[in-house]
Amino acid sequence: MAAMACTSAAAGASALVASTSACSSSASSVMGTRVAMAPLRVSRVACRGLVAVSASAAAVEKQAEEKTVQRLLGIYQEKVVPALQEEFKYENKFEIPAVKKIIVNCGVGEASQNAKALEGTIRDIALVTGQKAVVTRSRKAIAGFKLREGVPVGVTLTLRGEVMYAFLDRLLNLALPRTRDFQGVNPYSFDGKGNYTLGLPEISVFPEIKFENIDKVRGLDVCIVTTAKNDAEGHKLLSLMGMPFKEMGGGRMSASAAKKATRVTFRGRRR
């Protein structure tokens, strides 16, 4: 009897061990299923994050494409480039002339004696061009002009990119038409390499300058540097962009001949 009881106890213990192992295996299988499902959820979240990032990148790219191009730059790309290529028969698009930079100069002779004049000029130039100017100083002393070495004599700056096109647009369409007795600019002010220099007698022709804030009337020198190879290409480029050149009869002549032709005569003599 004792042997039969031990046998039954051993069988019960083995059954209990088997059931425990089965429960543990089932639990492990369930846990394994949960562990297997967790990476799936993580991957879904990661995919959603990637989709959101890609959507935001696409929105930024679309916004960059929809960014408004400066008006004069758009005119150059759409109208001026095809016209120049058709007239001069360029084989390469990089040969087509373009405006490279614009240099603006303004002399302030009284800056060595009056610091407020220099500050006012810098302020006015910044309002007109949208860029702060650099002070230029004298390189040597000149006793006749009461000038010492290193004193400020003017301001200068260089414009490039969209700021350059914005300034040139306002110069051609707003400032020049407001000049007193304006009849056009001199078509012979090229330097032989396609670069054009223009002088404005008053900086107040720009609408940004308020007349009541001007302490003294000052002029402005504008040098338009282009990539043209000669004056003919530079003249055509600027004329297509809207430069109001003065009509001079009888074909092209030298700059000295043009100056002599425009002089005023008094009693049969040149003065």
PDB file of C-alpha atoms in Angstrom, residues 37-149:
ATOM      1  CA  MET A  37       3.695  43.163 -31.599  1.00  0.00           C
ATOM      2  CA  ALA A  38       5.638  45.974 -29.902  1.00  0.00           C
ATOM      3  CA  PRO A  39       8.114  46.523 -32.768  1.00  0.00           C
ATOM      4  CA  LEU A  40       5.165  46.688 -35.175  1.00  0.00           C
ATOM      5  CA  ARG A  41       3.684  49.591 -33.227  1.00  0.00           C
ATOM      6  CA  VAL A  42       7.074  51.313 -33.090  1.00  0.00           C
ATOM      7  CA  SER A  43       7.496  50.904 -36.841  1.00  0.00           C
ATOM      8  CA  ARG A  44       4.043  52.412 -37.415  1.00  0.00           C
ATOM      9  CA  VAL A  45       4.939  55.416 -35.268  1.00  0.00           C
ATOM     10  CA  ALA A  46       8.253  55.751 -37.095  1.00  0.00           C
ATOM     11  CA  CYS A  47       6.486  55.595 -40.458  1.00  0.00           C
ATOM     12  CA  ARG A  48       4.048  58.281 -39.335  1.00  0.00           C
ATOM     13  CA  GLY A  49       6.988  60.442 -38.231  1.00  0.00           C
ATOM     14  CA  LEU A  50       8.730  59.963 -41.584  1.00  0.00           C
ATOM     15  CA  VAL A  51       5.542  60.847 -43.440  1.00  0.00           C
ATOM     16  CA  ALA A  52       5.170  64.002 -41.348  1.00  0.00           C
ATOM     17  CA  VAL A  53       8.800  64.975 -41.945  1.00  0.00           C
ATOM     18  CA  SER A  54       8.511  64.360 -45.679  1.00  0.00           C
ATOM     19  CA  ALA A  55       5.288  66.384 -45.793  1.00  0.00           C
ATOM     20  CA  SER A  56       6.917  69.289 -43.977  1.00  0.00           C
ATOM     21  CA  ALA A  57       9.944  69.111 -46.306  1.00  0.00           C
ATOM     22  CA  ALA A  58       7.632  69.152 -49.314  1.00  0.00           C
ATOM     23  CA  ALA A  59       5.802  72.167 -47.873  1.00  0.00           C
ATOM     24  CA  VAL A  60       9.082  74.033 -47.335  1.00  0.00           C
ATOM     25  CA  GLU A  61      10.215  73.191 -50.866  1.00  0.00           C
ATOM     26  CA  LYS A  62       6.898  74.349 -52.293  1.00  0.00           C
ATOM     27  CA  GLN A  63       7.121  77.572 -50.311  1.00  0.00           C
ATOM     28  CA  ALA A  64      10.636  78.150 -51.627  1.00  0.00           C
ATOM     29  CA  GLU A  65       9.422  77.594 -55.179  1.00  0.00           C
ATOM     30  CA  GLU A  66       6.505  79.978 -54.659  1.00  0.00           C
ATOM     31  CA  LYS A  67       8.818  82.713 -53.359  1.00  0.00           C
ATOM     32  CA  THR A  68       8.284  85.855 -55.392  1.00  0.00           C
ATOM     33  CA  VAL A  69      11.125  86.777 -57.731  1.00  0.00           C
ATOM     34  CA  GLN A  70      12.180  90.423 -57.870  1.00  0.00           C
ATOM     35  CA  ARG A  71      10.326  92.191 -60.685  1.00  0.00           C
ATOM     36  CA  LEU A  72      13.311  93.378 -62.712  1.00  0.00           C
ATOM     37  CA  LEU A  73      15.025  89.999 -62.333  1.00  0.00           C
ATOM     38  CA  GLY A  74      11.915  88.304 -63.712  1.00  0.00           C
ATOM     39  CA  ILE A  75      11.883  90.703 -66.671  1.00  0.00           C
ATOM     40  CA  TYR A  76      15.535  89.928 -67.352  1.00  0.00           C
ATOM     41  CA  GLN A  77      14.961  86.169 -67.307  1.00  0.00           C
ATOM     42  CA  GLU A  78      11.769  86.196 -69.377  1.00  0.00           C
ATOM     43  CA  LYS A  79      12.341  88.986 -71.927  1.00  0.00           C
ATOM     44  CA  VAL A  80      15.909  90.298 -71.933  1.00  0.00           C
ATOM     45  CA  VAL A  81      17.724  86.959 -72.185  1.00  0.00           C
ATOM     46  CA  PRO A  82      15.787  85.702 -75.266  1.00  0.00           C
ATOM     47  CA  ALA A  83      16.142  89.085 -76.982  1.00  0.00           C
ATOM     48  CA  LEU A  84      19.908  89.224 -76.427  1.00  0.00           C
ATOM     49  CA  GLN A  85      20.386  85.629 -77.543  1.00  0.00           C
ATOM     50  CA  GLU A  86      18.403  86.256 -80.703  1.00  0.00           C
ATOM     51  CA  GLU A  87      20.269  89.446 -81.614  1.00  0.00           C
ATOM     52  CA  PHE A  88      23.864  88.467 -80.810  1.00  0.00           C
ATOM     53  CA  LYS A  89      23.526  84.713 -81.589  1.00  0.00           C
ATOM     54  CA  TYR A  90      25.133  83.388 -78.443  1.00  0.00           C
ATOM     55  CA  GLU A  91      26.012  79.687 -78.572  1.00  0.00           C
ATOM     56  CA  ASN A  92      26.316  79.333 -74.809  1.00  0.00           C
ATOM     57  CA  LYS A  93      23.835  80.732 -72.313  1.00  0.00           C
ATOM     58  CA  PHE A  94      26.692  81.823 -70.042  1.00  0.00           C
ATOM     59  CA  GLU A  95      27.801  84.298 -72.718  1.00  0.00           C
ATOM     60  CA  ILE A  96      24.619  86.323 -72.311  1.00  0.00           C
ATOM     61  CA  PRO A  97      25.530  89.580 -70.526  1.00  0.00           C
ATOM     62  CA  ALA A  98      23.999  90.375 -67.146  1.00  0.00           C
ATOM     63  CA  VAL A  99      24.332  92.959 -64.413  1.00  0.00           C
ATOM     64  CA  LYS A 100      27.086  91.754 -62.078  1.00  0.00           C
ATOM     65  CA  LYS A 101      27.073  94.426 -59.362  1.00  0.00           C
ATOM     66  CA  ILE A 102      26.270  98.078 -58.711  1.00  0.00           C
ATOM     67  CA  ILE A 103      28.693 100.403 -56.927  1.00  0.00           C
ATOM     68  CA  VAL A 104      27.226 103.492 -55.257  1.00  0.00           C
ATOM     69  CA  ASN A 105      29.480 106.389 -54.233  1.00  0.00           C
ATOM     70  CA  CYS A 106      28.704 109.661 -52.488  1.00  0.00           C
ATOM     71  CA  GLY A 107      31.312 112.287 -51.670  1.00  0.00           C
ATOM     72  CA  VAL A 108      31.023 114.254 -48.430  1.00  0.00           C
ATOM     73  CA  GLY A 109      33.618 116.996 -48.518  1.00  0.00           C
ATOM     74  CA  GLU A 110      32.572 118.582 -45.233  1.00  0.00           C
ATOM     75  CA  ALA A 111      32.752 115.273 -43.348  1.00  0.00           C
ATOM     76  CA  SER A 112      36.179 116.175 -41.941  1.00  0.00           C
ATOM     77  CA  GLN A 113      34.686 119.281 -40.309  1.00  0.00           C
ATOM     78  CA  ASN A 114      31.114 118.135 -39.681  1.00  0.00           C
ATOM     79  CA  ALA A 115      30.468 114.631 -38.334  1.00  0.00           C
ATOM     80  CA  LYS A 116      26.680 115.031 -38.571  1.00  0.00           C
ATOM     81  CA  ALA A 117      26.919 115.438 -42.338  1.00  0.00           C
ATOM     82  CA  LEU A 118      28.590 112.033 -42.618  1.00  0.00           C
ATOM     83  CA  GLU A 119      25.977 110.409 -40.371  1.00  0.00           C
ATOM     84  CA  GLY A 120      23.142 111.936 -42.408  1.00  0.00           C
ATOM     85  CA  THR A 121      24.676 110.709 -45.661  1.00  0.00           C
ATOM     86  CA  ILE A 122      25.072 107.165 -44.314  1.00  0.00           C
ATOM     87  CA  ARG A 123      21.441 107.221 -43.179  1.00  0.00           C
ATOM     88  CA  ASP A 124      20.174 108.445 -46.546  1.00  0.00           C
ATOM     89  CA  ILE A 125      22.243 105.897 -48.496  1.00  0.00           C
ATOM     90  CA  ALA A 126      20.928 103.098 -46.273  1.00  0.00           C
ATOM     91  CA  LEU A 127      17.337 104.206 -46.907  1.00  0.00           C
ATOM     92  CA  VAL A 128      17.871 104.330 -50.661  1.00  0.00           C
ATOM     93  CA  THR A 129      19.827 101.101 -51.169  1.00  0.00           C
ATOM     94  CA  GLY A 130      18.770  98.978 -48.190  1.00  0.00           C
ATOM     95  CA  GLN A 131      22.406  98.378 -47.221  1.00  0.00           C
ATOM     96  CA  LYS A 132      24.777 100.175 -44.888  1.00  0.00           C
ATOM     97  CA  ALA A 133      27.586 102.112 -46.570  1.00  0.00           C
ATOM     98  CA  VAL A 134      31.299 102.025 -45.800  1.00  0.00           C
ATOM     99  CA  VAL A 135      33.161 105.232 -44.968  1.00  0.00           C
ATOM    100  CA  THR A 136      36.021 106.100 -47.341  1.00  0.00           C
ATOM    101  CA  ARG A 137      39.019 108.034 -46.038  1.00  0.00           C
ATOM    102  CA  SER A 138      41.673 110.173 -47.685  1.00  0.00           C
ATOM    103  CA  ARG A 139      44.913 108.440 -48.640  1.00  0.00           C
ATOM    104  CA  LYS A 140      47.181 111.479 -48.423  1.00  0.00           C
ATOM    105  CA  ALA A 141      47.149 115.033 -47.089  1.00  0.00           C
ATOM    106  CA  ILE A 142      46.365 117.938 -49.422  1.00  0.00           C
ATOM    107  CA  ALA A 143      47.041 121.372 -47.924  1.00  0.00           C
ATOM    108  CA  GLY A 144      45.104 123.262 -50.595  1.00  0.00           C
ATOM    109  CA  PHE A 145      41.888 121.478 -49.633  1.00  0.00           C
ATOM    110  CA  LYS A 146      42.658 121.544 -45.890  1.00  0.00           C
ATOM    111  CA  LEU A 147      42.677 117.777 -45.998  1.00  0.00           C
ATOM    112  CA  ARG A 148      44.679 115.503 -43.748  1.00  0.00           C
ATOM    113  CA  GLU A 149      45.489 111.861 -44.248  1.00  0.00           C
TER     114      GLU A 149
END
